[in-house]
Short mmCIF file of C-alpha atoms and ligand atoms in Angstrom, two decimals:
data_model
loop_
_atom_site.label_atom_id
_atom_site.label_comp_id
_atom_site.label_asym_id
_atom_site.label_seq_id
_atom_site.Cartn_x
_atom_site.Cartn_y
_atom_site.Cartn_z
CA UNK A 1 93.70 106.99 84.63
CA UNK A 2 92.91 103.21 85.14
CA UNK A 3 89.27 103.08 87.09
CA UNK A 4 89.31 99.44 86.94
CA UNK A 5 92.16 99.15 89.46
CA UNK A 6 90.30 96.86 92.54
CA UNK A 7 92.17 97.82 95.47
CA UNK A 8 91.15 100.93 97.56
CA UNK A 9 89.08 101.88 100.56
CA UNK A 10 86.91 99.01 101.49
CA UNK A 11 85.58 100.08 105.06
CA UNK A 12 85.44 103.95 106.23
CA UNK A 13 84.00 105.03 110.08
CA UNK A 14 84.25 108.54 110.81
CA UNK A 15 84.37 109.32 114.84
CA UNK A 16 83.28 112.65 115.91
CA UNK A 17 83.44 114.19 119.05
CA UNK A 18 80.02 114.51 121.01
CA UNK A 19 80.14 118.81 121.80
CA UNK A 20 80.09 121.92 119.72
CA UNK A 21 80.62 125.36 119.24
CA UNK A 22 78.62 127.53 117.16
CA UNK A 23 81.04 129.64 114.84
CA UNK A 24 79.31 132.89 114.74
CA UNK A 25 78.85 132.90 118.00
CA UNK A 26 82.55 132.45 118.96
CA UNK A 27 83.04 135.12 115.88
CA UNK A 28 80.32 137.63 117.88
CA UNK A 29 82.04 136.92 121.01
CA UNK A 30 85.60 137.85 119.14
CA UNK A 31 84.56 141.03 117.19
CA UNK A 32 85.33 143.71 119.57
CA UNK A 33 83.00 146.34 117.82
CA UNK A 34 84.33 144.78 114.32
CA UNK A 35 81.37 143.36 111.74
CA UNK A 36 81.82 139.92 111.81
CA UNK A 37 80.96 139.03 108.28
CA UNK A 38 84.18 138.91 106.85
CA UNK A 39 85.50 136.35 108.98
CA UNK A 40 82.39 134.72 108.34
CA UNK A 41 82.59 134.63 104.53
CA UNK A 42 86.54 133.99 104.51
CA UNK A 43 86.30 130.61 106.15
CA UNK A 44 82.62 129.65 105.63
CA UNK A 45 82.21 127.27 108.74
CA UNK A 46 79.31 126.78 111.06
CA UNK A 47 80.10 124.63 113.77
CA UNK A 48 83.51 123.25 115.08
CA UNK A 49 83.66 119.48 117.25
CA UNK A 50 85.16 120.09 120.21
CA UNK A 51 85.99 117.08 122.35
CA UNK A 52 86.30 116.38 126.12
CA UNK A 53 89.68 116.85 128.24
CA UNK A 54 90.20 113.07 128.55
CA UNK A 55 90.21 112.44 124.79
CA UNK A 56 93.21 112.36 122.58
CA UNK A 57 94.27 111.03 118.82
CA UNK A 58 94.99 108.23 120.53
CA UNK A 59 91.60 107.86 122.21
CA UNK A 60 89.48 108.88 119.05
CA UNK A 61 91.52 107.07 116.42
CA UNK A 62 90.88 103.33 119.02
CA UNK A 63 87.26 104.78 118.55
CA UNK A 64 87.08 105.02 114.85
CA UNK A 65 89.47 101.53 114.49
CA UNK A 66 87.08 99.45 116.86
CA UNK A 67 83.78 101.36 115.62
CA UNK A 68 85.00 100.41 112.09
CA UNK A 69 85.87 96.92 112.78
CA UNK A 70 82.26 96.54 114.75
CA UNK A 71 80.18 98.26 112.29
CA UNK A 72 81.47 96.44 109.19
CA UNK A 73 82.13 93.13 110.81
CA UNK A 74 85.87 93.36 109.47
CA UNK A 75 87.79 90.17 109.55
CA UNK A 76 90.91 91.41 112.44
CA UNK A 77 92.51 88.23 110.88
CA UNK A 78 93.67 89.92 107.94
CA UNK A 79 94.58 93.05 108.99
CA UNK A 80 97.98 93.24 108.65
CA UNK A 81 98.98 96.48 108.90
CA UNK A 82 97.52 99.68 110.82
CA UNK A 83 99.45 103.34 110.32
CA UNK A 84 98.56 106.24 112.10
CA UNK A 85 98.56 109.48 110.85
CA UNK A 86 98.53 112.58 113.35
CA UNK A 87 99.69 116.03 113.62
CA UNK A 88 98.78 116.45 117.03
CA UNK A 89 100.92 113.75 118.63
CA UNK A 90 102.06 114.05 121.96
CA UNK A 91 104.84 111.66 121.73
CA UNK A 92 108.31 111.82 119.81
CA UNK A 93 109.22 108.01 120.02
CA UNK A 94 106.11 106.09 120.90
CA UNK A 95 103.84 105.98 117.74
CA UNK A 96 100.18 106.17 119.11
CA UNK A 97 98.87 103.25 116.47
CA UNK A 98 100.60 101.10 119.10
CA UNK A 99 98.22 101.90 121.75
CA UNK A 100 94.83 101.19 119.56
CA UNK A 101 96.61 98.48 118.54
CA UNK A 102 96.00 96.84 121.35
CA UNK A 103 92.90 98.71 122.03
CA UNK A 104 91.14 97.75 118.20
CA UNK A 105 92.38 94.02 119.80
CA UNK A 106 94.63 93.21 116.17
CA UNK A 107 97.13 90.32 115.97
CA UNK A 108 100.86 90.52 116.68
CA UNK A 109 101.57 90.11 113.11
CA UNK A 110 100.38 93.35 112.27
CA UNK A 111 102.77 95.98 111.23
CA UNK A 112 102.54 99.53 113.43
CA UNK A 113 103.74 102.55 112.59
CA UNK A 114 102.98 106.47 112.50
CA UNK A 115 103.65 108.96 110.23
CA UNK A 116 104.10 112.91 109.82
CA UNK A 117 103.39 115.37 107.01
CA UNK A 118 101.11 117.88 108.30
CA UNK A 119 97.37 116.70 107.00
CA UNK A 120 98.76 115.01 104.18
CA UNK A 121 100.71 112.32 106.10
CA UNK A 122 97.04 109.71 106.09
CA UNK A 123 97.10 110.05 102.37
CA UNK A 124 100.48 108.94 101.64
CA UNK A 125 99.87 106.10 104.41
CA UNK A 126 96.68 104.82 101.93
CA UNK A 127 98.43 104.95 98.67
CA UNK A 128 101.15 103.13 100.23
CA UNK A 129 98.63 100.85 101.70
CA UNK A 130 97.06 100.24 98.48
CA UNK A 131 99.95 99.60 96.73
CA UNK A 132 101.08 96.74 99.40
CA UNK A 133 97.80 94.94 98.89
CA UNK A 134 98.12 95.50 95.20
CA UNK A 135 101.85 93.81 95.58
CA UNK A 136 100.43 90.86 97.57
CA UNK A 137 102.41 91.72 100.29
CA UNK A 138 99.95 92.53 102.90
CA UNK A 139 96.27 91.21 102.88
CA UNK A 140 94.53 94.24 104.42
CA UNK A 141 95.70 97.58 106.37
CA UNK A 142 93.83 100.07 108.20
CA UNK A 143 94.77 103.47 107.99
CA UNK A 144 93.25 105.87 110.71
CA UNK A 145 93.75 109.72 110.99
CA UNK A 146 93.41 111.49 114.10
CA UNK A 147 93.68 114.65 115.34
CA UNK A 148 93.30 117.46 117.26
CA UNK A 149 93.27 121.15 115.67
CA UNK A 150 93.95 124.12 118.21
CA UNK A 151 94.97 127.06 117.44
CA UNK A 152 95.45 130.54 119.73
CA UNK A 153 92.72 131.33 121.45
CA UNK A 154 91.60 134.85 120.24
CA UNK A 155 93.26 134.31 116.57
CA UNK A 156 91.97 134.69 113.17
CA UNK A 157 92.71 130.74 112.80
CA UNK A 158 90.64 130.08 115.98
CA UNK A 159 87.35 129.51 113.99
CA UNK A 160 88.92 126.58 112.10
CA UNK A 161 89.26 124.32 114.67
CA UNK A 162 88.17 121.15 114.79
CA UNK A 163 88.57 117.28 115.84
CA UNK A 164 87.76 113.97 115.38
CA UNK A 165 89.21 110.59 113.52
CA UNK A 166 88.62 108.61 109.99
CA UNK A 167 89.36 104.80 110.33
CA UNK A 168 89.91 103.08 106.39
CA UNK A 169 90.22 99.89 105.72
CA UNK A 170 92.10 98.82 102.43
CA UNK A 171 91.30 95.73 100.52
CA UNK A 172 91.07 93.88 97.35
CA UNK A 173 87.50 94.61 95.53
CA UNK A 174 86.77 97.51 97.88
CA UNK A 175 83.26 98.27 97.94
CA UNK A 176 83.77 102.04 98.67
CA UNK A 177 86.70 103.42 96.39
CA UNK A 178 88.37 101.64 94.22
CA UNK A 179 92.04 103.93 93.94
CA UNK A 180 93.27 104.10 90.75
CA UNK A 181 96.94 103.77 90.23
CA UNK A 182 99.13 107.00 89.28
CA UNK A 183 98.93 110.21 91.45
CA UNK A 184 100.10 113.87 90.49
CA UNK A 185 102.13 115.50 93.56
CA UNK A 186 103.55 119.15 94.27
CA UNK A 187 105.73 119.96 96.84
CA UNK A 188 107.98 123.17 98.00
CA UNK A 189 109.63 124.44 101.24
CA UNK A 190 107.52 126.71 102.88
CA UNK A 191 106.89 128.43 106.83
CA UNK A 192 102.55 128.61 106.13
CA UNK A 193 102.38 126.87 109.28
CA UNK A 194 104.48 124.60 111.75
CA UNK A 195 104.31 123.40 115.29
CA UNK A 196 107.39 123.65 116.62
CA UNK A 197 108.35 121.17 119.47
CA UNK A 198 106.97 122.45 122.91
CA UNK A 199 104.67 124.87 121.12
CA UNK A 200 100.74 123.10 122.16
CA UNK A 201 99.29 125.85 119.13
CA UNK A 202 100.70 126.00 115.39
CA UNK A 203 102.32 128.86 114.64
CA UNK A 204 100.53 130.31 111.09
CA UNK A 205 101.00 132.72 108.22
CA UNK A 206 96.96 132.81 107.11
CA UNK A 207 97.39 134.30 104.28
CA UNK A 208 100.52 131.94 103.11
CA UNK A 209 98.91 129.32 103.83
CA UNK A 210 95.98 129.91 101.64
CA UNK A 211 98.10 130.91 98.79
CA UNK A 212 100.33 127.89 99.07
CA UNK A 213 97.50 125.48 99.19
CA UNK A 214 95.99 126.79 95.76
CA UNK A 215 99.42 126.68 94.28
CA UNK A 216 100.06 123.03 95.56
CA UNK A 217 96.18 121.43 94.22
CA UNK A 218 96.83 123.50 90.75
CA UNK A 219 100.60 122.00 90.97
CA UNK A 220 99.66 118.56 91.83
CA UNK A 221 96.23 118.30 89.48
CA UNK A 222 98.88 119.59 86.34
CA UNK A 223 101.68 116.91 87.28
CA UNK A 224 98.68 114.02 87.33
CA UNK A 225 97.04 115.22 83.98
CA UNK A 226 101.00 115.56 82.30
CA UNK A 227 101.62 112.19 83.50
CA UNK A 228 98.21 110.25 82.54
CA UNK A 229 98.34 112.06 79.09
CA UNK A 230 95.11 113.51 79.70
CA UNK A 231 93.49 117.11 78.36
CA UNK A 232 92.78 118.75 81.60
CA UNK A 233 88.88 119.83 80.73
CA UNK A 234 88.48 115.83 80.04
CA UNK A 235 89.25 115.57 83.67
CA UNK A 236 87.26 117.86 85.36
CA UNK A 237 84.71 116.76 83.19
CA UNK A 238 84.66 113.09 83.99
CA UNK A 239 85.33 113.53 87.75
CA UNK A 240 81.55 113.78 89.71
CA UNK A 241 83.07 114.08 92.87
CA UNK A 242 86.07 116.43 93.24
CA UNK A 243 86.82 116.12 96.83
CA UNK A 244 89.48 118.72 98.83
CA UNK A 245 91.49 118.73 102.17
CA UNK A 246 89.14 121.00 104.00
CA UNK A 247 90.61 123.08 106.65
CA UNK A 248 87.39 125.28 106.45
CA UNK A 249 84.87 125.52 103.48
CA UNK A 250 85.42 128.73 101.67
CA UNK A 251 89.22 127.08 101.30
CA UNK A 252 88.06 124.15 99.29
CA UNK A 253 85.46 126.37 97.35
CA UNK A 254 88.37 128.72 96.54
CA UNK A 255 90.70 126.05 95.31
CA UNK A 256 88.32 124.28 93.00
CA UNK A 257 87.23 127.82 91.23
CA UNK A 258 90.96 128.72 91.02
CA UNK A 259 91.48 125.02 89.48
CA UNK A 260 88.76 125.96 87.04
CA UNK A 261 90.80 129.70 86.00
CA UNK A 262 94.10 127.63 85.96
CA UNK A 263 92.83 124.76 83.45
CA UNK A 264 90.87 127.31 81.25
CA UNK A 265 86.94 125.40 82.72
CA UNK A 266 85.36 128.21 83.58
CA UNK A 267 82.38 127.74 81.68
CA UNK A 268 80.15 125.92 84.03
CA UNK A 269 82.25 126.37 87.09
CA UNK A 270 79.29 127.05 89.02
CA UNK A 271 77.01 124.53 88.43
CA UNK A 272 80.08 122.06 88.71
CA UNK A 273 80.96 123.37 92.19
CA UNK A 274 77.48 122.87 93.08
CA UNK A 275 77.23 119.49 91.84
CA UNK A 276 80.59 118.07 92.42
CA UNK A 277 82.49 119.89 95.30
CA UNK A 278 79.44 121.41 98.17
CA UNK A 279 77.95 118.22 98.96
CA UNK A 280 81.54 116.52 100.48
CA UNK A 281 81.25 120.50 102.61
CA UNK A 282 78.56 119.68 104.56
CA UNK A 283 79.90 117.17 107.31
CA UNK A 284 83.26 119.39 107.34
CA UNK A 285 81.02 122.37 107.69
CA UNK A 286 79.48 120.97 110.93
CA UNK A 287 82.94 119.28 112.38
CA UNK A 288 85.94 121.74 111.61
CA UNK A 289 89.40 120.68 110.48
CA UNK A 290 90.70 117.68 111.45
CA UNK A 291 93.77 117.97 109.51
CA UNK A 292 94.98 114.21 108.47
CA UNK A 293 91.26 113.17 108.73
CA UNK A 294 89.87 116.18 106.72
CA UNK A 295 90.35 114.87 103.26
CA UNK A 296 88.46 111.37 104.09
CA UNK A 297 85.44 113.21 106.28
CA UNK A 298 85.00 115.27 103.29
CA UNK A 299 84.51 111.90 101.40
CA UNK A 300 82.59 110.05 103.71
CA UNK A 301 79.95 113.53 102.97
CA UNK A 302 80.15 113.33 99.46
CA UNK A 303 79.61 109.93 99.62
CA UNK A 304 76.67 110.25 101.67
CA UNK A 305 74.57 111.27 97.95
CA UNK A 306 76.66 108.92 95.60
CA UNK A 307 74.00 106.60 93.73
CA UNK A 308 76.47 105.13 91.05
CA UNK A 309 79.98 104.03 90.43
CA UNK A 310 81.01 107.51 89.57
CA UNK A 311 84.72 108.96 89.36
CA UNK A 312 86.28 110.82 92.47
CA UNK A 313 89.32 112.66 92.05
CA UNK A 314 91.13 113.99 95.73
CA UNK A 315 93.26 116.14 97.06
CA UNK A 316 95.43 116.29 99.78
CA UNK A 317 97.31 119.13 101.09
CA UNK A 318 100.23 119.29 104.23
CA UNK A 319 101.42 122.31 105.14
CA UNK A 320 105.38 122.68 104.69
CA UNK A 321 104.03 121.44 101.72
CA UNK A 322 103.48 119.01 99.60
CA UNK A 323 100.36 118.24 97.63
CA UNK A 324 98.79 114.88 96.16
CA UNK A 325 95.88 114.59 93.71
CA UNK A 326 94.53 110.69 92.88
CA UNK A 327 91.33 109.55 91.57
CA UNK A 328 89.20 106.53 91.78
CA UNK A 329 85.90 104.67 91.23
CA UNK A 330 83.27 104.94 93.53
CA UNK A 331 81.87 101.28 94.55
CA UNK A 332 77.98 100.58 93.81
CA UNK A 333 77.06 99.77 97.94
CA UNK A 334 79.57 103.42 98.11
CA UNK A 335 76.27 105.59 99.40
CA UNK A 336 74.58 102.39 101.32
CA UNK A 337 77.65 101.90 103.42
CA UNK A 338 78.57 105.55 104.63
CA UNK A 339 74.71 106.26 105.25
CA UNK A 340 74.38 102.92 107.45
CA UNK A 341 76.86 105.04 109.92
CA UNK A 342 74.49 107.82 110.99
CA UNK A 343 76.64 110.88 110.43
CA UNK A 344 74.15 113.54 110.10
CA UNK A 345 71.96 111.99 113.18
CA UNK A 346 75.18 112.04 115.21
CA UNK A 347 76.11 115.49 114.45
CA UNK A 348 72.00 116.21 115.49
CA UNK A 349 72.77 114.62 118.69
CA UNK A 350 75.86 116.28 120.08
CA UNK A 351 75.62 118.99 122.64
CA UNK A 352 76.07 122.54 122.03
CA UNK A 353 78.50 124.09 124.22
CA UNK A 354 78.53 127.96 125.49
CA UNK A 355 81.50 130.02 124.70
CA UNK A 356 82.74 129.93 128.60
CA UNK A 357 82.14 125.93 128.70
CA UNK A 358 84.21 126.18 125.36
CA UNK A 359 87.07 127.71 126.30
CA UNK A 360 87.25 125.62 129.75
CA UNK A 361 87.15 122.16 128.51
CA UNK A 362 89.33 123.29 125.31
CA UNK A 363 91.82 125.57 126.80
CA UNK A 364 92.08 124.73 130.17
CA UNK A 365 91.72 121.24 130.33
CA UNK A 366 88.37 120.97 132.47
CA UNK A 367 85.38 119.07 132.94
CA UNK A 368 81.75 119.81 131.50
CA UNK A 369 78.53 117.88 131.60
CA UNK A 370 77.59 115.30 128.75
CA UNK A 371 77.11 111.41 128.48
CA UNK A 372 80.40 109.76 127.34
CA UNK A 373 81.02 106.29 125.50
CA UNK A 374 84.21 104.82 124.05
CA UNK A 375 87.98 105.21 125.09
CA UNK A 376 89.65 107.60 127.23
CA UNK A 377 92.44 108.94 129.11
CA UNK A 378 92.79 107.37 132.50
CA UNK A 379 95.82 109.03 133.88
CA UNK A 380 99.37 110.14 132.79
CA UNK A 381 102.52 108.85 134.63
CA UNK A 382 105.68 110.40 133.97
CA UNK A 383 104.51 110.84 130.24
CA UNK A 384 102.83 107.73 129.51
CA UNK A 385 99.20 107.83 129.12
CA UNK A 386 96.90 104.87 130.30
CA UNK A 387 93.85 104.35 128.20
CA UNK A 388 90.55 102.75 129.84
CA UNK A 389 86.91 102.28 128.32
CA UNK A 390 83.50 103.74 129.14
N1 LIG B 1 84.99 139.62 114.10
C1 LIG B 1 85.12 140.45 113.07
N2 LIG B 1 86.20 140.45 112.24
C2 LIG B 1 87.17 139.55 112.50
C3 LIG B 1 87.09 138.65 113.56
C4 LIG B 1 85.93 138.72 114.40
N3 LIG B 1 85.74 137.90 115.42
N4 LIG B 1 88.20 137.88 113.57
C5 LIG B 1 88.95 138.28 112.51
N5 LIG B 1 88.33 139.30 111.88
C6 LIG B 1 88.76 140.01 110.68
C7 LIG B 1 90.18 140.56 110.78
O1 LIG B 1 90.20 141.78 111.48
C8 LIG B 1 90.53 140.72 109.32
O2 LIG B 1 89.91 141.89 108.82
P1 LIG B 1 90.75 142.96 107.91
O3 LIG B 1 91.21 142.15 106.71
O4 LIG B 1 89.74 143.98 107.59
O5 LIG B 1 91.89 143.39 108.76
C9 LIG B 1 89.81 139.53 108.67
O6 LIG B 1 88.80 139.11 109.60
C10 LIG B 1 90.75 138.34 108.38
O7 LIG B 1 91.51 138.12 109.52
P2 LIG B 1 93.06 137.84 109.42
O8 LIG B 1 93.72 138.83 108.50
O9 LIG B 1 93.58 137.78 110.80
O10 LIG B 1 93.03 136.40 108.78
P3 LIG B 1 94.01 135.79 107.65
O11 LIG B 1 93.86 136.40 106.35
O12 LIG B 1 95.35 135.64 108.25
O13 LIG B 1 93.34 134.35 107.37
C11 LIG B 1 92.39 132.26 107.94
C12 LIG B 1 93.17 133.51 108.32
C13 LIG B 1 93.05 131.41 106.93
C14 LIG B 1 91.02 132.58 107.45
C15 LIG B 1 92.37 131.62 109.30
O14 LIG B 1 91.20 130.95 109.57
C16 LIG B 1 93.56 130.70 109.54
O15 LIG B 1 94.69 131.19 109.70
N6 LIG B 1 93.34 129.34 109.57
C17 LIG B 1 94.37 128.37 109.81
C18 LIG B 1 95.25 128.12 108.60
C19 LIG B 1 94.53 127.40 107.49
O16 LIG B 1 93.62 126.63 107.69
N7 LIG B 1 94.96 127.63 106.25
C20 LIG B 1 94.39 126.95 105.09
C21 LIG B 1 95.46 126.44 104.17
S1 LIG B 1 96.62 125.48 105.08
C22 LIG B 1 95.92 123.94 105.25
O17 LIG B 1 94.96 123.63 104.61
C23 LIG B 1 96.52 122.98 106.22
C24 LIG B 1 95.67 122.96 107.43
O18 LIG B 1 94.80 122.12 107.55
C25 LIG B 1 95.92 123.93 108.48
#
C-alpha cells in the first residue's frame, strides 16, 4: 500500500431524494400475521428515499454534478471527463452523462461516457479516473452514480430499496481521499441478480446474493493483501475506516465479521466493527440502496466523524459479480468538507410518506404533495426524455 499517492476524490455531493418510507412500517404492512422481526434483523434498515415520478438517474445525477460544482466552487474548466455509472438506465444507446452534461453546463472537450457492472460499475469509473489524472492525461473527471433501486412490490427484497446520486470529483492533491495505487479484485459468473431487458424490477436469488457478496469482499481483500505483500491482521489493523457497498446494513455488518473469521481477526471484531464499519451505516441506514452510489454514500457517512488523515480501505461489490477492494488516505479538511453539505439536516427535512402515498408515487407513477427544487422530467417523446429545472 502507497498512502502517499495524491490523486483521489477531491470533491464529493451526495443528492438524496426529498420523501421516505419508514421500513417497519412497510414490514408491518407486509407481515400477513408473520412477526416481523426477522426481516427486520436480516436487513437492518430504517428508512428507504423514495423519489418523485418526474425524477430519474438522469435527473438526480445533473443534481448531484451541479450541486457539487456549486457547493465546492469547482473550476468546470478542467473537468475533462464525466462517466456515469447506473444500473437503472432507461436507455440502450444514449448514455445519460450526456444529458447532465449539458445540464452541469461542462465544456465540449469533455469526454462522456456510461458504464455497466451492476453497483460496481462507479468504482471502476474512479480508479480509472484516477489513474488518467495520475497519467497526465486528463486534468480532472467527475464521476457520478445514480440510481434507482426497485424491486417487486410485496418481495422480501422490497425493504432494500432505495435512491439517490453521489457526484466525485477527481484531482491532483485531493483534499478528501487520496486513492492509493494497487487494488485486489474477485470476480465469477453468477445469476444472484440481473435485470433482464424489458424487466422494470431485478430478478433476485436473496440468499445467492448474500453468499456471493461475502465470497467476492473475502476474495478481493485476499488478492489485494497477496499482491501488496502484506500480513492480513496488519491490514485490518491499520485501516480506521473499512467502508462496504451497502445494499442494506446487516449486509455490510455480515461481511466485515465474516472478513474477520476468514483472516483469523477475531479478537476485537467487535469493538472494530463499532469503531471502523457502523458509523459509514448511518446515512445508508436512513437512504436505502442506491446501488452504484452505495459504496461512496457510505463514505461520505463515515466521513462525516473523520478528524485525521486516517486509512480507508473500500469495497465494492456488482452483482454477476465481480468485487474490488482499494484503500486510501483520508485528507485533513476530509470531515470539514462532507459536514459543510448538511446530510443529516437534509435527511431531518424530508417528508415521510404513508404506505398508500408510497406505493402510488413509486409503483404507479403518480403525483403526491411536497416542495420540489432541482431537475426534472418534462415530458417523453417517442423515448426521449426532456429535462427542465425547478
Ligand atoms: N413480515 C414478517 N416476515 C417477513 C416479511 C414481513 N413483512 N417479509 C419477509 N419475511 C420473512 C420471510 O417469510 C422469511 O422468513 P422464513 O425464513 O422464516 O421463511 C424471512 O423474512 C426472509 O425472507 P426471504 O427468505 O424471502 O428473504 P431472503 O433470504 O431471500 O433474503 C434479502 C432477502 C437479501 C434480505 C432481501 O432483502 C433481498 O433479496 N434484497 C435484494 C438483494 C440484495 O441486496 N442482496 C445483497 C447482496 S447483492 C448486492 O449487494 C448488490 C445489490 O446492491 C443488490
Amino acid at each position: 500500500m502507497n498512502p502517499g499517492a495524491a490523486v483521489g476524490i477531491d470533491a464529493l455531493y451526495a443528492y438524496i431524494p426529498g420523501n421516505y418510507v419508514d421500513v417497519r412500517e412497510l414490514a408491518e404492512k407486509r407481515a400477513n400475521g408473520r412477526d416481523t422481526s426477522k426481516i427486520l434483523s436480516l436487513v437492518g434498515q430504517k428508512e428507504m428515499a423514495i423519489p418523485f415520478g418526474f425524477e430519474d438517474p438522469v435527473t438526480m445525477a445533473a443534481n448531484a454534478v451541479a450541486g457539487m460544482i456549486r457547493h465546492f466552487k469547482a473550476d468546470v474548466s478542467k473537468i475533462e471527463r464525466i462517466v456515469m455509472a447506473t444500473e437503472s438506465a432507461f436507455d440502450f444507446s444514449k448514455a445519460g452523462s450526456s444529458f447532465v452534461h449539458e445540464m452541469a453546463k461542462l465544456k465540449r472537450g469533455t469526454e462522456v461516457y456510461e458504464v455497466k457492472h451492476a453497483c460496481a460499475s462507479g468504482t471502476y469509473a474512479l480508479l480509472d479516473a484516477v489513474n488518467a489524472v495520475r497519467a497526465g492525461e486528463i486534468e480532472t473527471a467527475v464521476v457520478v452514480m445514480s440510481d434507482i433501486c426497485r424491486y417487486k412490490k410485496g418481495s422480501s427484497a422490497e425493504y432494500t430499496q432505495g435512491a439517490g446520486a453521489v457526484a466525485l470529483l477527481v484531482a491532483k492533491n485531493p483534499k478528501i481521499l487520496a486513492i492509493s495505487p494497487g487494488t485486489g479484485t474477485c470476480s465469477f459468473n453468477v445469476a444472484d441478480f440481473y435485470r433482464p431487458a424489458g424487466s422494470e424490477t431485478p430478478v433476485v436469488d436473496g440468499r445467492l446474493s448474500m453468499e456471493s457478496y461475502i465470497k467476492a469482499v473475502c476474495g478481493s481483500f485476499s488478492d489485494y493483501v497477496e499482491k501488496a505483500q502484506i500480513m492480513p491482521h496488519h491490514l485490518l489493523a491499520a485501516m480506521s475506516h473499512i467502508i462496504f457497498h451497502t445494499p442494506f446494513p446487516k449486509m455490510a455488518e455480515n461481511a466485515f465479521f465474516a472478513l474477520c473469521k476468514e483472516t483469523g481477526c477475531r479478537r476485537r471484531e467487535k469493538e472494530d466493527f463499532e469503531r471502523k464499519v457502523k458509523p459509514s451505516l448511518s446515512i445508508p441506514s436512513s437512504v436505502g440502496n442506491v446501488y452504484t452510489a452505495s459504496l461512496y454514500l457510505a463514505l461520505a457517512s463515515a466521513l462525516e466523524n473523520a478528524t485525521r488523515d486516517d486509512i480507508a480501505g473500500l469495497f465494492s461489490y456488482g452483482s454477476g459479480c465481480t468485487s474490488k477492494f482499494f484503500a486510501g488516505r483520508v485528507a485533513p479538511q476530509a470531515g470539514d468538507r462532507i459536514r459543510s453539505l448538511g446530510l443529516l439536516k437534509q435527511l431531518s427535512a424530508r417528508r415521510r410518506l404513508s404506505i398508500a402515498e408510497y406505493e402510488r408515487v413509486f409503483y404507479e407513477g403518480g403525483e403526491i404533495d411536497n416542495e420540489y427544487r432541482g431537475f426534472r422530467v418534462r415530458s417523453i417523446r417517442n423515448g426521449y426524455r426532456e429535462y427542465g429545472l425547478v
